[in-house]
XYZ file of C-alpha atoms in Angstrom:
606
model
C 159.453 58.962 94.026
C 161.630 61.163 96.209
C 159.282 64.063 95.515
C 156.283 62.032 96.581
C 158.009 61.068 99.781
C 158.975 64.727 100.401
C 155.454 65.991 99.743
C 154.042 63.245 101.970
C 156.406 64.202 104.775
C 155.536 67.880 104.438
C 151.842 67.026 104.428
C 152.200 64.915 107.539
C 154.117 67.646 109.336
C 151.406 70.181 108.383
C 148.749 67.825 109.660
C 150.585 67.377 112.983
C 151.033 71.128 113.284
C 147.351 71.710 112.533
C 146.288 69.136 115.139
C 148.647 70.681 117.699
C 147.240 74.133 116.957
C 143.645 72.992 117.220
C 144.239 71.217 120.519
C 145.910 74.323 121.923
C 142.878 76.507 121.124
C 139.623 76.767 123.130
C 136.933 74.625 121.574
C 133.920 75.612 123.707
C 132.173 78.893 124.430
C 133.159 78.563 128.084
C 136.848 78.084 127.212
C 136.787 81.016 124.804
C 135.299 83.278 127.477
C 137.631 81.979 130.150
C 140.692 82.721 128.035
C 139.461 86.250 127.363
C 138.461 86.926 130.992
C 141.843 85.712 132.239
C 143.658 88.183 129.990
C 141.364 91.191 130.441
C 141.935 93.797 133.155
C 138.475 95.325 132.787
C 135.426 93.072 132.931
C 131.826 93.839 131.957
C 128.780 93.562 134.214
C 125.630 93.713 132.074
C 122.373 95.135 133.426
C 119.231 94.071 131.556
C 116.368 96.118 132.947
C 113.256 98.051 131.814
C 114.183 101.337 130.195
C 111.729 103.481 132.159
C 111.984 106.311 134.664
C 109.907 104.288 137.147
C 112.605 101.582 137.248
C 115.673 103.822 136.882
C 116.668 103.377 140.520
C 117.843 99.829 139.854
C 120.373 100.801 137.191
C 121.462 103.909 139.093
C 122.143 101.869 142.214
C 124.097 99.197 140.345
C 126.211 101.882 138.646
C 126.988 103.505 141.991
C 127.988 100.184 143.567
C 130.323 99.380 140.652
C 131.890 102.853 140.729
C 132.561 102.572 144.465
C 134.138 99.137 144.015
C 136.399 100.437 141.241
C 137.436 103.417 143.356
C 138.407 100.999 146.136
C 140.812 99.208 143.805
C 138.591 96.812 141.878
C 136.987 93.436 142.543
C 138.189 89.921 143.311
C 141.462 88.555 144.662
C 141.133 89.619 148.296
C 142.280 86.481 150.114
C 145.737 85.278 151.079
C 145.357 82.327 148.722
C 144.683 84.701 145.851
C 147.830 86.689 146.579
C 149.848 83.481 146.599
C 148.476 82.696 143.141
C 149.459 86.189 141.899
C 145.786 87.068 141.342
C 145.200 90.745 140.635
C 142.019 92.758 141.057
C 140.036 93.836 138.034
C 137.953 96.868 137.208
C 134.252 96.422 136.429
C 132.476 98.227 133.606
C 128.696 98.522 133.694
C 126.869 98.021 130.390
C 123.097 98.556 130.272
C 120.515 96.980 127.960
C 116.746 97.582 127.832
C 114.873 94.427 128.804
C 112.922 92.837 125.981
C 109.139 93.041 126.287
C 108.578 91.164 123.038
C 108.481 87.410 122.496
C 110.922 84.886 123.913
C 112.876 84.659 120.673
C 113.734 88.339 120.979
C 114.948 87.757 124.548
C 117.180 84.925 123.302
C 118.628 87.070 120.528
C 119.366 89.844 123.000
C 121.078 87.388 125.361
C 123.193 86.038 122.489
C 124.249 89.579 121.580
C 125.323 90.202 125.189
C 127.150 86.871 125.289
C 128.975 87.643 122.034
C 130.947 90.150 124.068
C 133.545 87.811 125.577
C 134.263 90.444 128.210
C 130.849 89.885 129.837
C 131.431 88.209 133.189
C 127.964 88.496 134.744
C 124.440 89.730 134.052
C 122.004 91.192 136.589
C 118.434 92.460 136.238
C 115.544 90.927 134.289
C 112.209 91.939 135.766
C 110.152 89.541 133.625
C 110.279 85.760 133.789
C 109.234 85.597 130.111
C 112.548 87.184 129.167
C 114.710 85.773 131.965
C 113.975 82.059 131.495
C 114.957 81.758 127.799
C 117.897 84.137 128.296
C 119.173 82.020 131.193
C 119.787 79.090 128.847
C 122.133 81.253 126.770
C 124.068 82.651 129.712
C 124.514 79.305 131.431
C 125.947 77.715 128.271
C 128.187 80.705 127.617
C 129.733 80.633 131.112
C 128.123 83.916 132.260
C 126.894 84.326 135.845
C 123.237 85.460 135.866
C 121.480 86.993 138.883
C 117.862 88.021 138.283
C 116.117 90.620 140.424
C 112.595 90.086 139.146
C 112.128 86.620 137.629
C 109.849 84.938 140.167
C 108.818 81.947 138.037
C 109.186 78.870 140.238
C 111.172 76.815 137.719
C 113.541 79.608 136.754
C 116.350 78.231 138.934
C 115.286 74.564 138.643
C 116.556 73.743 135.167
C 119.833 72.212 136.363
C 121.631 75.487 135.664
C 125.043 76.034 137.210
C 125.304 79.800 136.829
C 121.710 81.069 137.142
C 120.493 82.675 140.376
C 117.946 85.164 141.664
C 117.461 87.166 144.838
C 113.697 87.598 144.836
C 111.238 85.142 146.388
C 109.528 82.762 143.940
C 105.851 82.896 142.952
C 104.754 79.887 145.002
C 106.121 81.401 148.213
C 104.586 84.795 147.411
C 101.227 83.202 146.579
C 101.176 81.296 149.868
C 102.000 84.494 151.757
C 99.212 86.441 150.042
C 96.655 83.633 150.460
C 97.499 83.450 154.158
C 97.071 87.212 154.499
C 93.673 87.192 152.766
C 92.501 84.335 154.960
C 93.605 85.994 158.185
C 91.935 89.236 157.145
C 88.614 87.372 156.977
C 87.932 87.509 153.235
C 85.639 84.812 151.874
C 85.641 85.198 148.066
C 88.671 85.839 145.878
C 88.147 86.876 142.240
C 91.188 86.523 139.971
C 92.135 88.566 136.884
C 95.506 87.866 135.279
C 97.639 88.486 132.230
C 98.157 85.303 130.265
C 101.933 85.181 130.352
C 104.477 83.207 132.338
C 104.225 85.422 135.434
C 100.489 86.109 135.507
C 99.385 82.552 134.763
C 101.694 80.847 137.248
C 101.207 83.298 140.096
C 97.421 83.122 139.709
C 97.405 79.326 139.633
C 99.478 79.130 142.796
C 97.334 81.737 144.536
C 94.068 79.996 143.678
C 95.476 76.677 144.909
C 96.684 78.089 148.237
C 93.548 80.211 148.716
C 91.303 77.151 148.432
C 93.563 75.239 150.816
C 93.222 78.014 153.390
C 89.425 78.003 153.113
C 88.726 80.850 150.688
C 86.451 80.443 147.692
C 87.501 81.355 144.142
C 84.191 81.784 142.280
C 85.728 82.834 138.969
C 88.936 83.817 137.166
C 89.490 85.775 133.947
C 92.586 86.399 131.833
C 93.672 89.069 129.367
C 96.341 89.057 126.688
C 99.602 91.060 126.852
C 99.110 94.461 125.236
C 95.330 94.384 125.604
C 93.643 97.773 126.118
C 89.907 97.130 126.568
C 89.240 94.900 129.588
C 85.495 95.458 129.989
C 84.547 92.244 128.128
C 86.282 90.153 130.802
C 85.423 92.421 133.744
C 81.686 92.792 133.119
C 80.993 89.117 134.011
C 82.991 89.709 137.182
C 80.448 92.277 138.354
C 77.589 89.828 137.879
C 79.393 87.122 139.889
C 80.016 89.287 142.954
C 76.934 88.879 145.108
C 75.647 87.990 148.588
C 77.341 85.142 150.421
C 75.635 81.987 151.660
C 75.160 83.044 155.280
C 74.011 79.573 156.325
C 77.214 77.937 155.133
C 79.521 80.627 156.495
C 77.939 80.593 159.932
C 77.957 76.778 159.994
C 81.689 76.768 159.178
C 82.403 79.357 161.891
C 80.588 77.204 164.426
C 82.373 74.075 163.234
C 85.818 75.651 163.427
C 85.190 76.920 166.952
C 83.947 73.511 168.084
C 87.012 71.880 166.511
C 89.320 74.407 168.173
C 87.761 73.919 171.605
C 87.857 70.149 171.299
C 91.537 70.154 170.337
C 92.394 72.441 173.231
C 90.386 70.314 175.682
C 92.265 67.199 174.566
C 95.637 68.944 174.969
C 94.741 70.053 178.497
C 93.571 66.548 179.405
C 96.781 65.010 178.050
C 98.891 67.377 180.147
C 96.852 67.684 183.347
C 93.942 65.237 183.239
C 93.447 62.527 185.866
C 92.838 58.928 184.920
C 89.087 59.262 185.607
C 88.850 62.430 183.473
C 90.528 60.664 180.563
C 88.177 57.672 180.847
C 85.109 59.921 181.022
C 86.153 61.912 177.925
C 87.033 58.865 175.825
C 83.834 56.991 176.698
C 81.471 59.972 176.340
C 83.112 62.102 173.607
C 85.474 59.760 171.780
C 84.974 59.133 168.081
C 85.277 55.353 168.546
C 81.717 54.588 169.626
C 82.373 50.839 169.883
C 84.232 51.304 173.175
C 82.749 52.085 176.591
C 83.914 53.143 180.049
C 84.576 49.519 181.075
C 86.942 49.069 178.128
C 88.883 52.233 178.957
C 88.889 51.514 182.712
C 90.917 48.381 182.054
C 93.666 50.296 180.266
C 96.843 51.764 181.740
C 97.310 55.511 181.971
C 99.882 55.390 179.163
C 97.427 53.560 176.902
C 94.729 56.110 177.694
C 97.123 58.855 176.575
C 97.659 57.006 173.298
C 93.916 56.913 172.669
C 93.718 60.594 173.589
C 96.423 61.449 171.066
C 94.481 59.521 168.439
C 91.459 61.694 169.241
C 93.610 64.804 168.801
C 94.855 63.592 165.423
C 91.298 62.850 164.282
C 90.116 66.258 165.481
C 92.668 68.002 163.275
C 91.480 66.287 160.107
C 89.355 68.002 157.484
C 86.954 65.051 157.610
C 86.144 65.783 161.251
C 85.610 69.464 160.465
C 83.304 68.538 157.585
C 81.232 66.271 159.845
C 80.772 69.017 162.414
C 80.019 71.507 159.632
C 77.217 69.318 158.230
C 75.665 69.012 161.682
C 75.592 72.778 162.198
C 74.406 73.284 158.624
C 71.349 71.123 159.289
C 70.469 73.180 162.360
C 70.986 76.572 160.730
C 69.029 75.595 157.628
C 65.874 75.585 159.766
C 66.352 79.277 160.633
C 65.269 82.264 158.559
C 67.726 85.000 157.635
C 66.834 87.250 160.589
C 67.385 84.379 163.003
C 70.704 83.578 161.362
C 71.917 87.164 161.747
C 70.868 87.065 165.407
C 72.830 83.833 165.731
C 75.825 85.509 164.066
C 75.635 88.390 166.565
C 75.532 85.947 169.479
C 78.445 84.027 168.014
C 80.386 87.292 167.650
C 79.876 88.070 171.348
C 81.070 84.564 172.250
C 84.234 84.967 170.169
C 84.952 88.340 171.799
C 84.541 86.777 175.231
C 86.894 83.919 174.372
C 89.509 86.329 172.987
C 89.361 88.428 176.166
C 89.681 85.352 178.388
C 92.545 83.948 176.359
C 94.445 87.247 176.348
C 94.016 87.405 180.108
C 95.312 83.858 180.445
C 98.216 84.678 178.187
C 99.081 87.714 180.337
C 98.945 85.635 183.504
C 101.103 82.896 181.971
C 103.721 85.531 181.124
C 103.563 86.737 184.728
C 104.074 83.155 185.879
C 107.084 82.775 183.599
C 108.598 86.012 184.914
C 107.970 84.934 188.530
C 109.616 81.562 187.977
C 112.686 83.202 186.422
C 112.892 85.554 189.394
C 112.510 82.696 191.896
C 109.083 83.840 193.117
C 106.833 80.965 194.316
C 104.031 80.444 191.779
C 100.494 81.401 192.721
C 97.771 78.777 192.507
C 95.375 80.816 190.388
C 98.186 81.676 187.993
C 99.047 78.020 187.537
C 95.424 77.244 186.778
C 95.366 80.017 184.168
C 98.128 78.442 182.086
C 96.653 77.169 178.819
C 97.964 75.113 175.932
C 98.265 76.218 172.324
C 97.370 79.793 173.251
C 99.037 81.393 170.237
C 97.189 79.174 167.771
C 93.830 79.578 169.519
C 94.181 83.337 169.772
C 95.218 83.654 166.119
C 92.254 81.512 165.014
C 89.762 83.423 167.156
C 90.996 86.770 165.868
C 90.658 85.508 162.304
C 87.078 84.503 163.122
C 86.416 87.968 164.490
C 87.643 89.586 161.265
C 85.521 87.237 159.199
C 82.412 88.018 161.270
C 82.995 91.752 160.845
C 83.279 91.283 157.078
C 80.079 89.235 156.945
C 78.221 91.833 158.973
C 79.497 94.659 156.750
C 79.071 92.734 153.522
C 82.751 93.336 152.559
C 83.769 89.737 152.008
C 85.193 89.970 148.479
C 88.755 90.590 147.314
C 90.083 90.873 143.764
C 93.545 89.726 142.706
C 95.231 91.079 139.582
C 98.456 89.715 138.095
C 100.455 91.258 135.281
C 102.572 94.320 134.608
C 102.066 98.041 134.473
C 100.692 99.937 132.622
C 98.096 97.259 131.733
C 97.356 96.578 135.414
C 96.592 100.246 136.025
C 94.025 100.163 133.210
C 92.522 96.934 134.579
C 92.037 98.476 138.019
C 90.558 101.704 136.677
C 88.086 99.759 134.529
C 87.129 97.632 137.547
C 86.310 100.857 139.391
C 84.366 102.163 136.386
C 82.054 99.169 136.857
C 81.441 100.416 140.425
C 83.195 97.390 141.941
C 84.644 98.715 145.192
C 86.230 95.550 146.584
C 89.891 95.876 147.643
C 92.370 94.840 144.958
C 95.563 92.871 145.614
C 98.578 92.232 143.415
C 102.111 90.904 143.421
C 105.343 92.874 143.529
C 104.848 94.095 139.930
C 102.094 96.385 141.228
C 104.432 98.274 143.568
C 105.040 101.170 141.194
C 101.351 102.025 140.858
C 101.536 104.621 143.638
C 104.345 106.476 141.829
C 102.485 106.291 138.530
C 99.190 107.589 139.907
C 100.982 110.357 141.814
C 102.506 111.463 138.531
C 99.127 111.226 136.753
C 97.363 112.848 139.756
C 94.535 110.304 139.770
C 95.353 108.142 142.817
C 91.887 108.555 144.330
C 90.364 106.691 141.361
C 92.099 103.414 142.235
C 90.490 102.903 145.645
C 92.000 100.366 148.047
C 94.956 98.642 146.375
C 97.492 96.372 148.086
C 100.671 94.742 146.791
C 103.418 92.406 147.882
C 106.072 94.949 148.726
C 109.821 94.762 148.460
C 111.531 96.522 151.338
C 112.874 100.028 150.848
C 114.972 102.264 153.109
C 111.929 103.534 154.994
C 110.688 100.043 155.791
C 114.079 98.822 157.005
C 114.430 101.986 159.106
C 111.060 101.286 160.658
C 112.061 97.719 161.476
C 115.371 98.887 162.936
C 113.653 101.425 165.191
C 111.149 98.830 166.334
C 113.915 96.432 167.226
C 115.851 98.980 169.274
C 112.725 100.257 171.019
C 112.259 96.838 172.624
C 109.236 95.946 170.497
C 107.546 92.599 171.056
C 108.790 89.810 168.826
C 106.370 87.978 166.560
C 105.994 86.638 163.033
C 102.427 87.985 162.945
C 103.288 91.698 162.946
C 100.915 93.876 160.962
C 102.204 96.682 158.762
C 100.872 99.370 161.115
C 102.023 97.838 164.405
C 105.033 99.824 165.631
C 105.139 97.784 168.840
C 106.021 94.579 167.039
C 109.228 93.386 165.394
C 109.507 90.388 163.107
C 111.511 87.559 164.633
C 113.557 87.358 161.445
C 115.264 90.678 162.331
C 116.402 89.780 165.850
C 120.127 89.329 165.262
C 123.278 91.345 164.616
C 123.088 90.377 160.927
C 120.120 92.699 160.491
C 121.945 95.608 162.164
C 125.016 95.089 159.965
C 122.926 94.970 156.781
C 120.924 98.016 157.818
C 123.999 100.141 158.581
C 125.601 99.175 155.276
C 122.362 100.027 153.440
C 122.217 103.424 155.172
C 125.759 104.185 154.046
C 124.814 103.295 150.485
C 121.651 105.426 150.666
C 123.712 108.426 151.798
C 125.994 107.991 148.789
C 122.985 107.445 146.523
C 121.336 110.664 147.696
C 124.586 112.573 147.284
C 124.879 111.450 143.664
C 121.251 111.401 142.527
C 119.583 113.867 144.898
C 116.884 111.460 146.138
C 116.447 108.522 148.483
C 116.921 105.033 147.105
C 113.545 103.438 146.299
C 112.742 99.717 146.465
C 114.155 99.088 142.983
C 117.351 100.898 143.935
C 117.656 98.595 146.956
C 117.345 95.593 144.614
C 120.009 96.998 142.297
C 122.263 97.663 145.287
C 121.847 94.068 146.461
C 122.319 92.474 143.036
C 125.527 94.345 142.179
C 126.976 93.741 145.634
C 126.137 90.022 145.586
C 128.104 89.664 142.343
C 131.036 91.688 143.686
C 131.194 89.863 147.025
C 131.034 86.544 145.189
C 134.022 87.582 143.053
C 135.880 88.653 146.176
C 135.140 85.368 147.933
C 136.106 83.238 144.934
C 139.689 84.610 144.941
C 139.943 83.737 141.261
C 138.397 84.611 137.913
C 137.821 80.975 136.967
C 134.211 81.007 135.742
C 133.263 77.637 137.235
C 134.760 78.549 140.599
C 132.833 81.835 140.694
C 129.518 80.043 140.124
C 130.336 77.336 142.670
C 131.311 79.982 145.212
C 127.877 81.593 145.072
C 126.218 78.179 145.320
C 128.332 76.770 148.142
C 129.415 79.833 150.109
C 126.760 82.343 149.162
C 124.751 82.184 152.379
C 127.729 82.822 154.627
C 129.495 85.323 152.389
C 126.367 87.383 151.728
C 125.348 87.348 155.391
C 128.811 88.172 156.737
C 129.161 91.084 154.318
C 125.893 92.674 155.437
C 123.755 91.776 152.432
C 121.108 89.638 154.136
C 118.546 91.225 156.443
C 116.779 88.086 157.598
C 118.214 86.180 160.544
C 116.637 82.933 159.372
C 118.828 80.312 157.761
C 118.080 81.337 154.217
C 120.587 81.703 151.463
C 121.380 80.028 148.192
C 118.955 77.145 147.730
C 118.634 75.775 144.203
C 119.766 79.126 142.880
C 117.532 81.294 145.085
C 119.405 83.930 147.080
C 116.689 84.760 149.609
C 117.500 88.258 150.803
C 114.162 89.021 152.486
C 110.556 87.845 152.135
C 107.954 90.292 150.873
C 105.035 91.702 152.849
C 101.570 93.064 152.065
C 101.168 96.838 152.151
C 98.571 99.350 151.079
C 99.823 101.259 148.055
C 97.680 104.384 148.051
C 96.850 105.742 151.540
C 93.618 107.715 151.773
């Protein structure tokens, strides 16, 4: 009996000891990593990026940034609060991994292998959304900070992740930007060819949606599979679809848009300057409510007349009003033969040119008036009369009409959009040209490296006119900096070749600080690698520095605090440290660290 009691007591004590031991040990992946990170003096920053010479700049830049941080004493623990908590800086070690181009399961297995290293604090890179999205699930659960430099899939940062971020603009924003550019350049038809993967499918869907909203037509779209080599089966039907436009419809829409624009402007002028009798005359003769007459409006107060006028303005903006006007002009133009329609187009072109000239003159005189008023000079009567309303919008719309007319007259109304990755995209474009399709070709940021590839292959002339959404490099930021300090005009409608114009988003000291810091990095990059940092090197520079500045701002190596610091303080910390070029209030929004929007540029100058 005594033995049983003794064995029972020993067993109980062992059980208590086992429970105490188990409760004292980490029981989650996050706790395991946190314990290891807290004890380690050297932490790992993983770079997952394509293993190719064309993309080498990214890894080279990240390595340089990490080396410079280590030489300066390490990362983290820079604040007074950190010193009070006896926080010590740590050294960073860069570990590189080739990004998976296989299926998603392979990307998950690679992420798990990286996460198995408990010393991994953060991961940067990932050019492909197909690899980044499944990998993000692993990193977030394992307590690893992830900052992608290429995953543009809209939902990448919308999965309720705590530790997943990116610093490249998402596909929906890029698609809207490109659709707006194509519209303003006067294109009418947009033909879409895309790779059927996460990036190609989503970007193309967004682009087609926004293009139709802006007024472009998307006659057809074709897709190809990843790894495909022969694209002629899907491209041959494309050649048969590209044909003459419907001149009657296009001319009717041009007329309708001009009539809508003039009506809206007339209403705005009446609301600001019109007399009571002018308001009554317009509402009774040109109002959309035909049930009212001049006697009805004459009985109303001036304030009530303004209300009715504002209703007319709202109605004039609607697509239904534009459609009604379009149908009216379509009926008239349908009675003309093609020669008469082209004569009508020429007359319309002259009218648009006249209106642009008059509006630019009015705009110049309104600026003179503004300068005179600031200087205390009495305003001149004719200058006051020249002041117009909504000049910027009218001028932008008229110039878009002019570009569209030029395209109709030249027959160059078609654009082709391709979405996917190199080298498949290069083959797609070359096979499009083999079919003697000469329309300009547009692509997303994945097309940026085509110019380097064709220069290496010495066949750039075969690609024709190719444009891409460009990420800024040193040369582009230098150009913007010089524009700013040469007193260039400020606008958000600057074209790529306009040296007399500076984007409004660069008009603050934040841009100067970021530019000077980037120049210092580029000097160090050239000293080490013997060449200027390209656009991928700039992205690697930004990604590595965002991680480091986040660690510095967190003042701790608590994994949850680090992630929350980037979410809650990222905008201010990144901007104050010279890592955000845009002066707009952009920063960390649902995981998106918006460093700078992209822009459309021609890849292969002729």
